[in-house]
XYZ file of C-alpha atoms in Angstrom:
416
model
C 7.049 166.412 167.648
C 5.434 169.820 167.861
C 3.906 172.426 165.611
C 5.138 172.463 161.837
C 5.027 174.881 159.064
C 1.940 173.382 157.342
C -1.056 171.138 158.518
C 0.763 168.653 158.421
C 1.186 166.211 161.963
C 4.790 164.708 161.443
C 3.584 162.822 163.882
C 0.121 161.565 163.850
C -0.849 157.775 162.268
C -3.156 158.955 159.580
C -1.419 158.008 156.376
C -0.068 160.686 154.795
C 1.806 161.293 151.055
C 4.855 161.635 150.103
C 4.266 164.335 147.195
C 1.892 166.385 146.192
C -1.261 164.954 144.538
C -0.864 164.279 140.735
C 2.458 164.618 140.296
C 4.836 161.651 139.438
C 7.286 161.121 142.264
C 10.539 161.775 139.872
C 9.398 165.215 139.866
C 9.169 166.273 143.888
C 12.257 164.249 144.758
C 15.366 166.442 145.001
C 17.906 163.436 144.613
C 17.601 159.754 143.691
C 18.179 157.014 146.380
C 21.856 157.030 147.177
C 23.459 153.623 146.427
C 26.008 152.343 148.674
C 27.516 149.197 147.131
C 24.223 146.553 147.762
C 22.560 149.077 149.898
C 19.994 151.782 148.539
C 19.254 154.286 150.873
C 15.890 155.875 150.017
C 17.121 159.381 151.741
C 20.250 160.591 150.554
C 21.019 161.506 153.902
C 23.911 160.168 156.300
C 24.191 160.883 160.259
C 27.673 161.692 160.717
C 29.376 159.098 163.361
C 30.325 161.234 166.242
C 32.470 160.226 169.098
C 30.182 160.896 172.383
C 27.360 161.656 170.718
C 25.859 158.711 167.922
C 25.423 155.887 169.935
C 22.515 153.616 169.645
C 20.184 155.891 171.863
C 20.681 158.484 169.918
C 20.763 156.881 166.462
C 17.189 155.726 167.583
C 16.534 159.139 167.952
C 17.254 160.251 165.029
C 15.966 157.554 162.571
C 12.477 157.731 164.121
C 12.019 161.045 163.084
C 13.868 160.363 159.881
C 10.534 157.288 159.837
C 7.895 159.964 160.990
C 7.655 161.367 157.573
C 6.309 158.581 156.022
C 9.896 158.317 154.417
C 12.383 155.672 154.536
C 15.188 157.072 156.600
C 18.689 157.545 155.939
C 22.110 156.236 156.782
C 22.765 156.373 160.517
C 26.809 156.029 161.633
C 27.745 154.700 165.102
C 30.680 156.294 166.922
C 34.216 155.674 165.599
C 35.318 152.909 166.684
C 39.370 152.294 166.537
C 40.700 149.074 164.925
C 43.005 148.191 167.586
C 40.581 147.923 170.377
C 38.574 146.326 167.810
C 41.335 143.630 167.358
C 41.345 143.372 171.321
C 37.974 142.616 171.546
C 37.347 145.867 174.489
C 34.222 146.122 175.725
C 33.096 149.293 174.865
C 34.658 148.972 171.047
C 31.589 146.264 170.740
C 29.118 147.985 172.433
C 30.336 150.596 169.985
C 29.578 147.923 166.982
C 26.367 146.503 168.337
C 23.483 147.878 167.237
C 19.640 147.589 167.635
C 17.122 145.001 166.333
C 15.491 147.897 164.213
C 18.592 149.391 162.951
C 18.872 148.445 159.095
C 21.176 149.265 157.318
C 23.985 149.364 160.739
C 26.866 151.325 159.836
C 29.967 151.691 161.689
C 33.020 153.998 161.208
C 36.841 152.466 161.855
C 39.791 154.580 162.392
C 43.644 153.183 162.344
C 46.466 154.037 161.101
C 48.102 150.479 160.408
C 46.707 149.207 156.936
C 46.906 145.450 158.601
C 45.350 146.074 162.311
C 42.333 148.230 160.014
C 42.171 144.886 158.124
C 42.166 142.838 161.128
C 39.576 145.209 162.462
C 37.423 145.341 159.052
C 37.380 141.450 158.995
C 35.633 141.483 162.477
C 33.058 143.935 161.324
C 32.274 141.915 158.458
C 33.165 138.709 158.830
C 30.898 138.560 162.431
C 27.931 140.071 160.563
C 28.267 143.271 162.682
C 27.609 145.783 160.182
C 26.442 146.126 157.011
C 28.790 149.007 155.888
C 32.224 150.074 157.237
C 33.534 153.826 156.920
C 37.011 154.867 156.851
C 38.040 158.087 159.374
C 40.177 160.369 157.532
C 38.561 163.197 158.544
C 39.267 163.650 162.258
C 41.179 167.023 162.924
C 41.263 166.503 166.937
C 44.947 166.522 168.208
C 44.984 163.044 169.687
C 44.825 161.753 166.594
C 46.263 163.806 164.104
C 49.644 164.174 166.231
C 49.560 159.921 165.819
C 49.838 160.779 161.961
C 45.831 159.783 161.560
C 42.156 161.210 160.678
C 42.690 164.167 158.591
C 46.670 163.983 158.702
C 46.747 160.631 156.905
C 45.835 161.152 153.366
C 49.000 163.418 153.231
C 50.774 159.922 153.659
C 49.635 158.422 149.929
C 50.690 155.124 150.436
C 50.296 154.619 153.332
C 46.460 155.777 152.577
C 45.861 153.602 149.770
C 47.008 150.850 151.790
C 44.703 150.872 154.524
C 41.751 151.791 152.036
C 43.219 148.628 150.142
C 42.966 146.625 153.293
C 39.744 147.600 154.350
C 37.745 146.955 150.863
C 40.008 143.487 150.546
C 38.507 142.665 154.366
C 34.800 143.748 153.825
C 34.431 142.776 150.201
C 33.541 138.696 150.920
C 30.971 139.594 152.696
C 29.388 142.005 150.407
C 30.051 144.792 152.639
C 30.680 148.113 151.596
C 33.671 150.528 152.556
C 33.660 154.119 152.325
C 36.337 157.203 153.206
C 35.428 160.234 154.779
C 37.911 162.567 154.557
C 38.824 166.767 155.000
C 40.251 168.881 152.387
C 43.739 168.248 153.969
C 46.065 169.655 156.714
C 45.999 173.146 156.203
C 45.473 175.390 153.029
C 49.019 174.478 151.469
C 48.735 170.261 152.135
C 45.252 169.375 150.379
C 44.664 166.148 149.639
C 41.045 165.320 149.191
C 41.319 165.152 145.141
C 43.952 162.573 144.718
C 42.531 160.752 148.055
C 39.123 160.428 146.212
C 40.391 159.217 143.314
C 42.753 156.796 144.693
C 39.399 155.450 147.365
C 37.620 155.128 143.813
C 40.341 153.015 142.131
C 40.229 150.824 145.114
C 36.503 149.776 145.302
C 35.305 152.467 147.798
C 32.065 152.229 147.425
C 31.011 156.197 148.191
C 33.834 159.180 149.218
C 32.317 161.634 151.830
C 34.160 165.132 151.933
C 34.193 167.609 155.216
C 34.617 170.792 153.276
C 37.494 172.032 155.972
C 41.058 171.613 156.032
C 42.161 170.204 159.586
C 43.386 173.538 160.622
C 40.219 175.296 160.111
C 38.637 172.713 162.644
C 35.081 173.768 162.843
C 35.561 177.169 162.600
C 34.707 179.872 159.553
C 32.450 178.773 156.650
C 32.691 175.153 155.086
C 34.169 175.248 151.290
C 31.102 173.819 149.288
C 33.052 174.164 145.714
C 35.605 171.637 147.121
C 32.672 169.215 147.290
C 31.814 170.571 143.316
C 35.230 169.849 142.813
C 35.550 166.324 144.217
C 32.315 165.502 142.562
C 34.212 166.226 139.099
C 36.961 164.146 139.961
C 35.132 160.645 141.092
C 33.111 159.884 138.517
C 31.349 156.213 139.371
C 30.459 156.137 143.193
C 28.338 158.544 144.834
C 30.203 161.765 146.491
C 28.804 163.254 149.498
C 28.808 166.370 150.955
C 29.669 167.627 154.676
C 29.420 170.981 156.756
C 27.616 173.858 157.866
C 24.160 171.952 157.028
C 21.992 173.454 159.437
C 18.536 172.840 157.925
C 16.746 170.603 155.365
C 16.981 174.250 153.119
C 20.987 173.848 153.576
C 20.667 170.168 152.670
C 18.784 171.247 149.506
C 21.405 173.811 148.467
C 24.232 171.779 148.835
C 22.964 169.412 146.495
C 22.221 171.615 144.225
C 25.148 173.978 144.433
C 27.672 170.934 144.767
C 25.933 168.277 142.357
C 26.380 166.153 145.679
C 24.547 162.693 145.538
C 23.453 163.042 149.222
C 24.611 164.900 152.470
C 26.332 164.177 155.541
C 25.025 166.082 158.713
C 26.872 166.393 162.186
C 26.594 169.187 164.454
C 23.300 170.313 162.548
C 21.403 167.965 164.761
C 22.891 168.236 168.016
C 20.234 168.368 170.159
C 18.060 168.126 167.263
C 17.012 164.839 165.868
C 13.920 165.995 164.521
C 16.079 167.647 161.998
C 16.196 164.615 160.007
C 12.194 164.611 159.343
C 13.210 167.908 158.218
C 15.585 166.286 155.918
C 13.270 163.525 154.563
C 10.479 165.755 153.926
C 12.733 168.126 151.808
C 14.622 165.139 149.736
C 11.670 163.958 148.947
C 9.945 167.271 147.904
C 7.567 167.959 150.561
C 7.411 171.330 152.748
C 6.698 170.314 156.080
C 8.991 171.425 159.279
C 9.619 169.742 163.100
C 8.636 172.890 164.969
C 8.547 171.735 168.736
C 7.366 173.569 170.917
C 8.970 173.146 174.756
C 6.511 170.376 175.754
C 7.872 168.243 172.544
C 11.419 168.806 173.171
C 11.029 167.919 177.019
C 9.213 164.333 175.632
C 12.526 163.715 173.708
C 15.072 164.893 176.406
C 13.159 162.099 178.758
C 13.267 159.168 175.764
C 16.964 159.927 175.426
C 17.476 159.486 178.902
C 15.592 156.157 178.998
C 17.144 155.183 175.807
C 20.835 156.170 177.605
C 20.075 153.856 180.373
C 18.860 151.238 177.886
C 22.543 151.109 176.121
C 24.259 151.317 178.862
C 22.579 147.917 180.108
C 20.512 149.327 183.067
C 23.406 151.640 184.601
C 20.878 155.100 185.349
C 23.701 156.988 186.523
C 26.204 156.317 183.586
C 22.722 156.993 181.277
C 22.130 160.395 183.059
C 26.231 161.687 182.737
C 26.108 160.909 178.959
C 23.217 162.885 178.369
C 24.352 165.794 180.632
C 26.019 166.920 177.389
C 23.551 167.345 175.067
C 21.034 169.579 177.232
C 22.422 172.996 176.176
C 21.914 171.529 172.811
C 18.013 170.771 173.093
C 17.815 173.644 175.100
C 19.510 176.202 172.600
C 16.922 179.087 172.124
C 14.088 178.064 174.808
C 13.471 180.735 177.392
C 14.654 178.269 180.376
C 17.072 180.831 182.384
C 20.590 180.049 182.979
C 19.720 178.253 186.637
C 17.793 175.769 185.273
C 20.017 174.770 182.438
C 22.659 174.512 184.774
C 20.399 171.818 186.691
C 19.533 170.142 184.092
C 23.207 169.693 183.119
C 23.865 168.291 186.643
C 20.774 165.271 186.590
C 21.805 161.876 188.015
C 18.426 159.860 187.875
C 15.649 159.559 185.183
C 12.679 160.692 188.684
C 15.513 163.921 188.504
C 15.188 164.181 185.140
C 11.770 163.803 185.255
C 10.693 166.303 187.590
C 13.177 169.360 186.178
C 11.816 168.878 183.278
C 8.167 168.865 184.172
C 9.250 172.420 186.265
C 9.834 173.608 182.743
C 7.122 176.766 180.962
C 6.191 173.626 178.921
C 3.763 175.842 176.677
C 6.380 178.170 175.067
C 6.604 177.701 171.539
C 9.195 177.062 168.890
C 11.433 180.323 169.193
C 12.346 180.146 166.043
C 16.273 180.887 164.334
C 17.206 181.210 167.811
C 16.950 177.015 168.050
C 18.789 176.597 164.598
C 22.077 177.472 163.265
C 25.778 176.139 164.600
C 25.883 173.959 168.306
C 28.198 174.560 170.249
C 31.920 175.956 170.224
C 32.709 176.483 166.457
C 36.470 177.207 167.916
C 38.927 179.122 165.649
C 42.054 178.212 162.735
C 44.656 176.173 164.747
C 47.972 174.711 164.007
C 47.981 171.102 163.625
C 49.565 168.818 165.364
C 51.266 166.196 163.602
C 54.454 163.851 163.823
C 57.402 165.399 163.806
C 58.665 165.668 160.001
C 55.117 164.679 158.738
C 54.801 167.470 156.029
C 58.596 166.644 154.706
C 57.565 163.938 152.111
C 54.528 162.181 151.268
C 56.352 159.233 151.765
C 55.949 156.687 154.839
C 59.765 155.852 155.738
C 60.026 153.036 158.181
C 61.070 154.679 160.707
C 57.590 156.441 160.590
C 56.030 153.243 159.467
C 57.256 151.587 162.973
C 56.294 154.589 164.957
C 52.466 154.552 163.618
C 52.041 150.631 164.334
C 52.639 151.587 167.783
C 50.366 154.846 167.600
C 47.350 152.923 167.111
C 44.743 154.353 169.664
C 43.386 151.878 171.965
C 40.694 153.840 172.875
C 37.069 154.032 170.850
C 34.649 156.884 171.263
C 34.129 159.403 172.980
């Protein structure tokens, strides 16, 4: 994978240790193994599920280089899947769900907003040996969903909330499968809800409570709120609380934990176009300074796996492979001296031999460029309004009038 900061070759076969010589391993580590119900995950790191972007090529991605420290990696989420399409058995909902032969533990996320269908969905996940840990979405602030009274506009609903949470542990729990909630501060600034939410996903047998440290309204934009993860850590007391934003680096990982008293992290955008970040992220939980530094070569290498891993998923189909991955280029390519032109082409490939050969046009021996490949991916956006039912924010009761509406508001659509 490139240059690093020390002698270190993340990625060459000779053996190498995971602390430094002589001293005991309880004393390099920067966190225990995080325990999710039956599963201990060595790295107290989790790759956020999202919707375009996690799928099984790039999961693979993203745990090998977790693997290429000598590690074991962390926790790696599929793409949200939605319970109704679940229920309905669509086609992409279990591609969604299906993972690799290598991927252990598999994780998938489930969104709903109708405590039975999330059941219904749970049970499948479960009960077909699909997964070995479910997540709750309550942290979505995209429009589409929060206008159908769900993601980050739920929790506002308490009932309705510790229903579905209800549902989902009652589902997954014969089968010894874990259920957590990830969630967002609240709606805005005046409707928080994470506190009670965590405590009431405790009391319920969530096994772990994952905070976005944003309100829905503040989107992606601004700086994430790292004392509400402090707080939320204060208020659930026996299952692990994790932490989630603006963790750009394994030195941002490191901080949070510290800062927060967070028993791991959750990283999104941070590795957009960077999977290598998460040998970052191994290395540093696990007290050990080396960096993924590629240089242009490296980063081409992975842009061409992807691509055959796209067309892999997507059962052979090259041109459905090559449009997925259109969308990640600017992100590999953030930083690198490539010129406009050619990003632009790159964003346009329809074939792997395409692929091949823009890439292999490429200055392939520039170096890492440094801070100008780190930091925020793409379009942070600014504070927006959300949209929610009409009369959401009136009580935090579900009437049934509401209660009707969101049975019929369940998205049939997983995803991207």
């Amino acid at each position: 994978m490139g240059d690093v900061t020390s002698t270190l070759d993340p990625v060459s076969t000779t053996p190498r240790p995971d602390r430094a010589p002589g001293v005991p391993p309880s004393e390099t580590r920067v966190l225990p193994p995080l325990q999710i119900g039956p599963i201990t995950v060595d790295t107290p790191v989790v790759l956020a599920p999202m919707a375009g972007v996690t799928n099984r090529a790039f999961r693979t991605l993203c745990r090998e280089a977790g693997a290429s420290q000598g590690f074991d990696p962390g926790l790696y989420v599929a793409e949200m899947v939605t319970s109704r399409a679940l229920v309905e058995r669509n086609v992409e909902s279990l591609r969604i769900v299906t993972f690799g032969d290598d991927e252990t533990p598999r994780s998938a996320q489930v969104y709903g907003v109708d405590p039975a269908t999330v059941g219904a969905a749970v049970k499948i996940i479960a009960g077909e040996d699909r997964a070995d840990h479910v997540d709750l979405n309550f942290g979505c602030p995209v429009p589409k969903v929060t206008r159908k009274g769900g993601g980050a506009a739920l929790p506002w609903k308490r009932q309705l909330f510790t229903d579905i949470v209800r549902a989902a542990v009652e589902a997954a729990e014969p089968h010894g499968v874990p259920v957590t909630v990830k969630m967002r501060k609240g709606i805005d600034d005046d409707h928080l809800t994470y506190l009670e939410a965590g405590r009431i996903a405790e009391s319920l047998g969530a096994a772990a409570v994952a905070l976005h440290a944003r309100t829905a309204a503040e989107h992606y934009s601004g700086t994430a709120d790292w004392t509400a993860i402090a707080r939320l850590k204060e208020a659930v007391t026996t299952v692990p609380v994790l932490g989630n934003g603006d963790i750009w680096s394994a030195e941002d990982a490191v901080r949070m934990v510290r800062e927060t008293g967070a028993d791991g992290v959750v990283v999104g955008r941070g590795c957009q176009g960077r999977p290598w970040l998460f040998a970052d992220l191994a290395a540093a939980f696990h007290g050990a300074e080396t960096r993924v530094r590629p240089g242009l070569r490296e980063v081409a290498d992975t842009i061409y796996r992807h691509g055959e891993l796209m067309i892999d998923y997507f059962d052979g189909d090259e041109g459905k492979g090559m449009r997925d991955l259109r969308k990640h280029m600017a992100w590999y390519l953030k930083g690198y001296a490539v010129g406009g032109e050619t990003r632009h082409a790159l964003a346009m490939v329809s074939t792997l031999a395409e692929l091949r050969e823009r890439l292999d046009a490429l200055d392939l021996t520039l170096g890492y460029p440094g801070e100008d490949a780190e930091g925020p991916r793409g379009r942070a956006g600014s504070p927006k309004q959300p949209h929610l039912p009409y009369g959401w924010l009136d009580s935090r009761d579900l009437d049934a009038e509401f209660e009707a509406r969101l049975r019929e508001a369940e998205l049939s659509v997983s995803g991207g």
